[in-house]
mmCIF file of C-alpha atoms and ligand atoms in Angstrom:
data_model
loop_
_atom_site.group_PDB
_atom_site.id
_atom_site.type_symbol
_atom_site.label_atom_id
_atom_site.label_comp_id
_atom_site.label_asym_id
_atom_site.label_seq_id
_atom_site.Cartn_x
_atom_site.Cartn_y
_atom_site.Cartn_z
ATOM 1 C CA MET Y 1 6.533 -12.367 31.349
ATOM 2 C CA LYS Y 2 8.343 -13.914 28.399
ATOM 3 C CA VAL Y 3 7.381 -13.059 24.851
ATOM 4 C CA GLY Y 4 8.364 -15.310 21.969
ATOM 5 C CA ILE Y 5 9.181 -13.817 18.584
ATOM 6 C CA LEU Y 6 9.074 -16.134 15.601
ATOM 7 C CA ALA Y 7 12.644 -15.728 14.326
ATOM 8 C CA LEU Y 8 12.733 -17.818 11.155
ATOM 9 C CA GLN Y 9 12.841 -14.862 8.762
ATOM 10 C CA GLY Y 10 11.918 -11.200 8.540
ATOM 11 C CA ALA Y 11 11.830 -8.297 10.996
ATOM 12 C CA PHE Y 12 12.187 -10.240 14.237
ATOM 13 C CA ARG Y 13 15.187 -8.236 15.531
ATOM 14 C CA GLU Y 14 13.215 -5.006 15.371
ATOM 15 C CA HIS Y 15 10.454 -6.531 17.522
ATOM 16 C CA ARG Y 16 13.130 -7.665 19.932
ATOM 17 C CA GLU Y 17 14.460 -4.104 20.179
ATOM 18 C CA VAL Y 18 10.971 -2.878 21.072
ATOM 19 C CA LEU Y 19 10.607 -5.536 23.771
ATOM 20 C CA ASP Y 20 14.080 -4.679 25.100
ATOM 21 C CA ALA Y 21 13.098 -1.010 25.254
ATOM 22 C CA LEU Y 22 9.974 -1.988 27.207
ATOM 23 C CA GLY Y 23 12.011 -4.145 29.590
ATOM 24 C CA VAL Y 24 10.220 -7.350 28.533
ATOM 25 C CA GLU Y 25 12.111 -10.617 28.142
ATOM 26 C CA ALA Y 26 12.149 -11.770 24.517
ATOM 27 C CA ILE Y 27 12.744 -15.320 23.304
ATOM 28 C CA GLU Y 28 13.641 -15.814 19.650
ATOM 29 C CA VAL Y 29 11.654 -18.843 18.519
ATOM 30 C CA ARG Y 30 13.398 -21.150 16.054
ATOM 31 C CA THR Y 31 12.613 -24.612 17.421
ATOM 32 C CA PRO Y 32 9.629 -26.170 19.206
ATOM 33 C CA GLU Y 33 11.635 -26.121 22.459
ATOM 34 C CA ASP Y 34 11.783 -22.324 22.319
ATOM 35 C CA LEU Y 35 7.988 -22.217 22.742
ATOM 36 C CA GLY Y 36 8.160 -23.879 26.145
ATOM 37 C CA ALA Y 37 8.063 -20.935 28.513
ATOM 38 C CA ILE Y 38 6.414 -18.122 26.579
ATOM 39 C CA ASP Y 39 3.344 -16.146 27.662
ATOM 40 C CA ALA Y 40 2.709 -14.442 24.321
ATOM 41 C CA LEU Y 41 3.943 -14.678 20.745
ATOM 42 C CA ILE Y 42 4.817 -12.186 18.016
ATOM 43 C CA LEU Y 43 4.745 -13.179 14.345
ATOM 44 C CA PRO Y 44 6.817 -10.555 12.510
ATOM 45 C CA GLY Y 45 6.729 -9.097 9.033
ATOM 46 C CA GLY Y 46 8.808 -10.603 6.286
ATOM 47 C CA GLU Y 47 7.764 -12.919 3.504
ATOM 48 C CA SER Y 48 4.741 -14.995 4.437
ATOM 49 C CA THR Y 49 5.366 -17.621 1.739
ATOM 50 C CA THR Y 50 8.914 -18.208 3.001
ATOM 51 C CA MET Y 51 7.775 -18.199 6.605
ATOM 52 C CA SER Y 52 5.062 -20.697 5.792
ATOM 53 C CA LYS Y 53 7.680 -23.057 4.349
ATOM 54 C CA LEU Y 54 10.053 -22.529 7.270
ATOM 55 C CA LEU Y 55 7.238 -23.233 9.740
ATOM 56 C CA ASP Y 56 7.063 -26.711 8.250
ATOM 57 C CA SER Y 57 10.797 -27.393 7.986
ATOM 58 C CA SER Y 58 11.399 -26.176 11.549
ATOM 59 C CA GLU Y 59 8.470 -28.311 12.801
ATOM 60 C CA LEU Y 60 7.013 -25.241 14.454
ATOM 61 C CA ARG Y 61 3.659 -25.248 12.669
ATOM 62 C CA ALA Y 62 1.885 -27.854 14.794
ATOM 63 C CA PRO Y 63 3.077 -26.616 18.225
ATOM 64 C CA ILE Y 64 2.228 -23.008 17.320
ATOM 65 C CA ALA Y 65 -1.213 -24.115 16.101
ATOM 66 C CA ASP Y 66 -1.688 -25.869 19.456
ATOM 67 C CA LEU Y 67 -0.707 -22.740 21.400
ATOM 68 C CA LEU Y 68 -3.098 -20.646 19.305
ATOM 69 C CA ALA Y 69 -5.880 -23.159 19.908
ATOM 70 C CA ASP Y 70 -5.137 -22.839 23.638
ATOM 71 C CA GLY Y 71 -5.556 -19.073 23.313
ATOM 72 C CA ILE Y 72 -1.999 -17.792 23.632
ATOM 73 C CA PRO Y 73 -1.966 -14.011 23.062
ATOM 74 C CA VAL Y 74 -0.428 -13.282 19.673
ATOM 75 C CA PHE Y 75 0.417 -10.176 17.654
ATOM 76 C CA GLY Y 76 0.979 -10.710 13.930
ATOM 77 C CA THR Y 77 2.415 -7.815 11.943
ATOM 78 C CA CYS Y 78 2.304 -7.631 8.143
ATOM 79 C CA ALA Y 79 3.384 -11.110 6.963
ATOM 80 C CA GLY Y 80 2.496 -12.206 10.529
ATOM 81 C CA MET Y 81 -1.039 -10.970 9.893
ATOM 82 C CA ILE Y 82 -1.203 -13.113 6.763
ATOM 83 C CA LEU Y 83 -0.081 -16.138 8.774
ATOM 84 C CA LEU Y 84 -2.911 -15.608 11.290
ATOM 85 C CA ALA Y 85 -5.733 -14.919 8.815
ATOM 86 C CA THR Y 86 -8.554 -17.310 8.008
ATOM 87 C CA GLU Y 87 -8.393 -16.446 4.309
ATOM 88 C CA VAL Y 88 -5.416 -15.428 2.163
ATOM 89 C CA LEU Y 89 -6.073 -14.028 -1.305
ATOM 90 C CA ASP Y 90 -3.307 -13.932 -3.917
ATOM 91 C CA GLY Y 91 -1.220 -16.256 -1.776
ATOM 92 C CA ARG Y 92 0.940 -18.997 -3.179
ATOM 93 C CA ARG Y 93 -1.037 -22.151 -3.610
ATOM 94 C CA ASP Y 94 1.045 -24.051 -1.072
ATOM 95 C CA GLN Y 95 0.948 -21.222 1.472
ATOM 96 C CA ARG Y 96 -0.912 -22.067 4.672
ATOM 97 C CA SER Y 97 -2.180 -19.889 7.477
ATOM 98 C CA PHE Y 98 -3.288 -20.578 11.048
ATOM 99 C CA GLY Y 99 -6.814 -19.158 10.761
ATOM 100 C CA ALA Y 100 -6.616 -17.604 14.223
ATOM 101 C CA ILE Y 101 -8.535 -14.428 13.342
ATOM 102 C CA ASP Y 102 -11.519 -14.112 11.043
ATOM 103 C CA ILE Y 103 -10.217 -11.825 8.304
ATOM 104 C CA ALA Y 104 -9.598 -12.121 4.582
ATOM 105 C CA VAL Y 105 -6.331 -10.492 3.483
ATOM 106 C CA ARG Y 106 -4.926 -9.932 0.047
ATOM 107 C CA ARG Y 107 -1.160 -10.369 -0.151
ATOM 108 C CA ASN Y 108 0.587 -7.266 -1.512
ATOM 109 C CA GLY Y 109 -2.867 -5.697 -1.743
ATOM 110 C CA TYR Y 110 -1.441 -2.153 -1.627
ATOM 111 C CA GLY Y 111 0.854 -2.826 -4.563
ATOM 112 C CA ARG Y 112 4.525 -3.537 -4.995
ATOM 113 C CA GLN Y 113 7.595 -2.527 -3.015
ATOM 114 C CA ARG Y 114 7.633 0.969 -4.550
ATOM 115 C CA ASP Y 115 4.080 1.482 -3.317
ATOM 116 C CA SER Y 116 5.247 1.196 0.301
ATOM 117 C CA PHE Y 117 4.190 4.229 2.337
ATOM 118 C CA GLU Y 118 3.781 5.798 5.738
ATOM 119 C CA ALA Y 119 0.526 7.170 7.136
ATOM 120 C CA PRO Y 120 -0.620 8.505 10.502
ATOM 121 C CA LEU Y 121 -3.250 6.196 11.978
ATOM 122 C CA ASP Y 122 -5.988 7.005 14.448
ATOM 123 C CA VAL Y 123 -6.067 3.996 16.752
ATOM 124 C CA ALA Y 124 -9.136 3.509 18.935
ATOM 125 C CA ASP Y 125 -8.478 4.482 22.571
ATOM 126 C CA LEU Y 126 -4.760 5.070 22.035
ATOM 127 C CA ALA Y 127 -3.613 8.160 23.903
ATOM 128 C CA GLY Y 128 -0.845 10.364 22.551
ATOM 129 C CA GLY Y 129 -2.022 11.124 19.029
ATOM 130 C CA PRO Y 130 -1.893 9.259 15.735
ATOM 131 C CA PHE Y 131 0.328 6.186 15.420
ATOM 132 C CA PRO Y 132 2.897 6.277 12.599
ATOM 133 C CA GLY Y 133 1.953 3.432 10.258
ATOM 134 C CA VAL Y 134 4.785 1.983 8.147
ATOM 135 C CA PHE Y 135 3.383 -0.097 5.280
ATOM 136 C CA ILE Y 136 5.783 -2.270 3.261
ATOM 137 C CA ARG Y 137 4.225 -4.413 0.542
ATOM 138 C CA ALA Y 138 1.442 -4.669 3.039
ATOM 139 C CA PRO Y 139 -1.494 -7.065 3.018
ATOM 140 C CA LEU Y 140 -4.871 -5.436 2.387
ATOM 141 C CA VAL Y 141 -7.695 -6.519 4.683
ATOM 142 C CA GLU Y 142 -10.661 -7.136 2.398
ATOM 143 C CA SER Y 143 -13.181 -8.323 4.972
ATOM 144 C CA VAL Y 144 -13.488 -9.010 8.676
ATOM 145 C CA GLY Y 145 -15.764 -11.520 10.365
ATOM 146 C CA PRO Y 146 -18.276 -10.696 13.116
ATOM 147 C CA GLY Y 147 -15.886 -11.540 15.984
ATOM 148 C CA THR Y 148 -13.143 -9.252 14.708
ATOM 149 C CA VAL Y 149 -12.859 -5.707 16.058
ATOM 150 C CA VAL Y 150 -11.247 -3.069 13.850
ATOM 151 C CA MET Y 151 -8.974 -0.747 15.892
ATOM 152 C CA ALA Y 152 -7.670 1.413 13.043
ATOM 153 C CA SER Y 153 -8.368 1.909 9.351
ATOM 154 C CA HIS Y 154 -6.612 3.642 6.497
ATOM 155 C CA ALA Y 155 -8.335 4.743 3.288
ATOM 156 C CA GLY Y 156 -11.379 2.695 4.200
ATOM 157 C CA ALA Y 157 -9.595 -0.595 4.924
ATOM 158 C CA PRO Y 158 -8.889 -2.031 8.389
ATOM 159 C CA VAL Y 159 -5.159 -1.945 9.219
ATOM 160 C CA LEU Y 160 -5.239 -2.939 12.898
ATOM 161 C CA ALA Y 161 -7.710 -5.496 14.189
ATOM 162 C CA ARG Y 162 -8.196 -7.915 17.026
ATOM 163 C CA SER Y 163 -10.199 -10.898 18.080
ATOM 164 C CA GLY Y 164 -9.666 -11.130 21.823
ATOM 165 C CA LEU Y 165 -5.911 -11.359 22.287
ATOM 166 C CA VAL Y 166 -5.210 -12.175 18.667
ATOM 167 C CA TRP Y 167 -3.964 -8.845 17.275
ATOM 168 C CA VAL Y 168 -3.002 -8.184 13.673
ATOM 169 C CA SER Y 169 -1.643 -5.153 11.826
ATOM 170 C CA SER Y 170 -0.998 -4.736 8.128
ATOM 171 C CA PHE Y 171 1.724 -2.203 9.009
ATOM 172 C CA HIS Y 172 5.006 -2.552 10.953
ATOM 173 C CA PRO Y 173 4.665 -1.057 14.473
ATOM 174 C CA GLU Y 174 8.187 -2.283 15.281
ATOM 175 C CA LEU Y 175 9.674 -0.005 12.587
ATOM 176 C CA SER Y 176 7.996 3.199 13.693
ATOM 177 C CA GLY Y 177 10.043 4.001 16.797
ATOM 178 C CA ASP Y 178 6.734 4.201 18.677
ATOM 179 C CA LEU Y 179 6.305 1.656 21.466
ATOM 180 C CA ARG Y 180 2.637 2.270 22.249
ATOM 181 C CA LEU Y 181 1.029 -0.628 20.393
ATOM 182 C CA HIS Y 182 3.402 -3.247 21.789
ATOM 183 C CA GLN Y 183 2.910 -1.699 25.213
ATOM 184 C CA ARG Y 184 -0.863 -1.787 24.968
ATOM 185 C CA PHE Y 185 -0.881 -5.380 23.696
ATOM 186 C CA LEU Y 186 1.412 -6.498 26.518
ATOM 187 C CA GLU Y 187 -0.665 -4.643 29.146
ATOM 188 C CA GLU Y 188 -3.639 -6.709 28.059
ATOM 189 C CA VAL Y 189 -1.600 -9.917 28.173
ATOM 190 C CA ILE Y 190 -0.665 -9.219 31.785
ATOM 191 C CA SER Y 191 -4.136 -8.140 32.959
HETATM 192 N N1 LIG O 201 4.311 -9.036 1.095
HETATM 193 C C1 LIG O 201 4.760 -9.816 2.204
HETATM 194 C C2 LIG O 201 4.124 -11.185 2.225
HETATM 195 O O1 LIG O 201 3.327 -11.508 1.450
HETATM 196 C C3 LIG O 201 4.496 -9.113 3.510
HETATM 197 C C4 LIG O 201 5.346 -7.887 3.584
HETATM 198 C C5 LIG O 201 5.824 -7.555 4.942
HETATM 199 O O2 LIG O 201 5.732 -8.340 5.893
HETATM 200 N N2 LIG O 201 6.417 -6.406 5.048
HETATM 201 O O3 LIG O 201 4.414 -11.975 3.030
#
């Protein structure tokens, strides 16, 4: 299995380290050619407005939209969640998202950089105790559509959700030193 990580900006190296630790081949995606052989895709955290611009200048937006339409498994974390949402509140006007999962997210909905925080999260059906959630200028999920399943919440708001094999988290699982969420996602990709 090969897993692509969008590597235009943001925390892509940290996702790569998790995949390395799990023994999974990672492909850093910077050009449309890099998408050729991948079985799943990770959209990392970073700055969704910048990533949205770079998706256009790198000509990656259309081929990624095609892969998503074909149902490629994808995990979007933080800014990656914003890129996958159907509705982005408080986004820049020219910011565009793929609309791959039916959620409305508010950019920086937890506040500014100094409001970043960590919280233990109870994830549905995840053995081994709470997952350490690292939230950095995180998007706040304001609503989820009927096809979206919430896997974890914090202070009443969903923070981990899925629609089939489209997974999104408002926190950074790649920064927690805990491999379980990547592992679980990839187990489902294989099965
Ligand atoms: N606030 C960022 C954005 O709007 C997301 C932050 C993150 O990915 N850590 O894109």
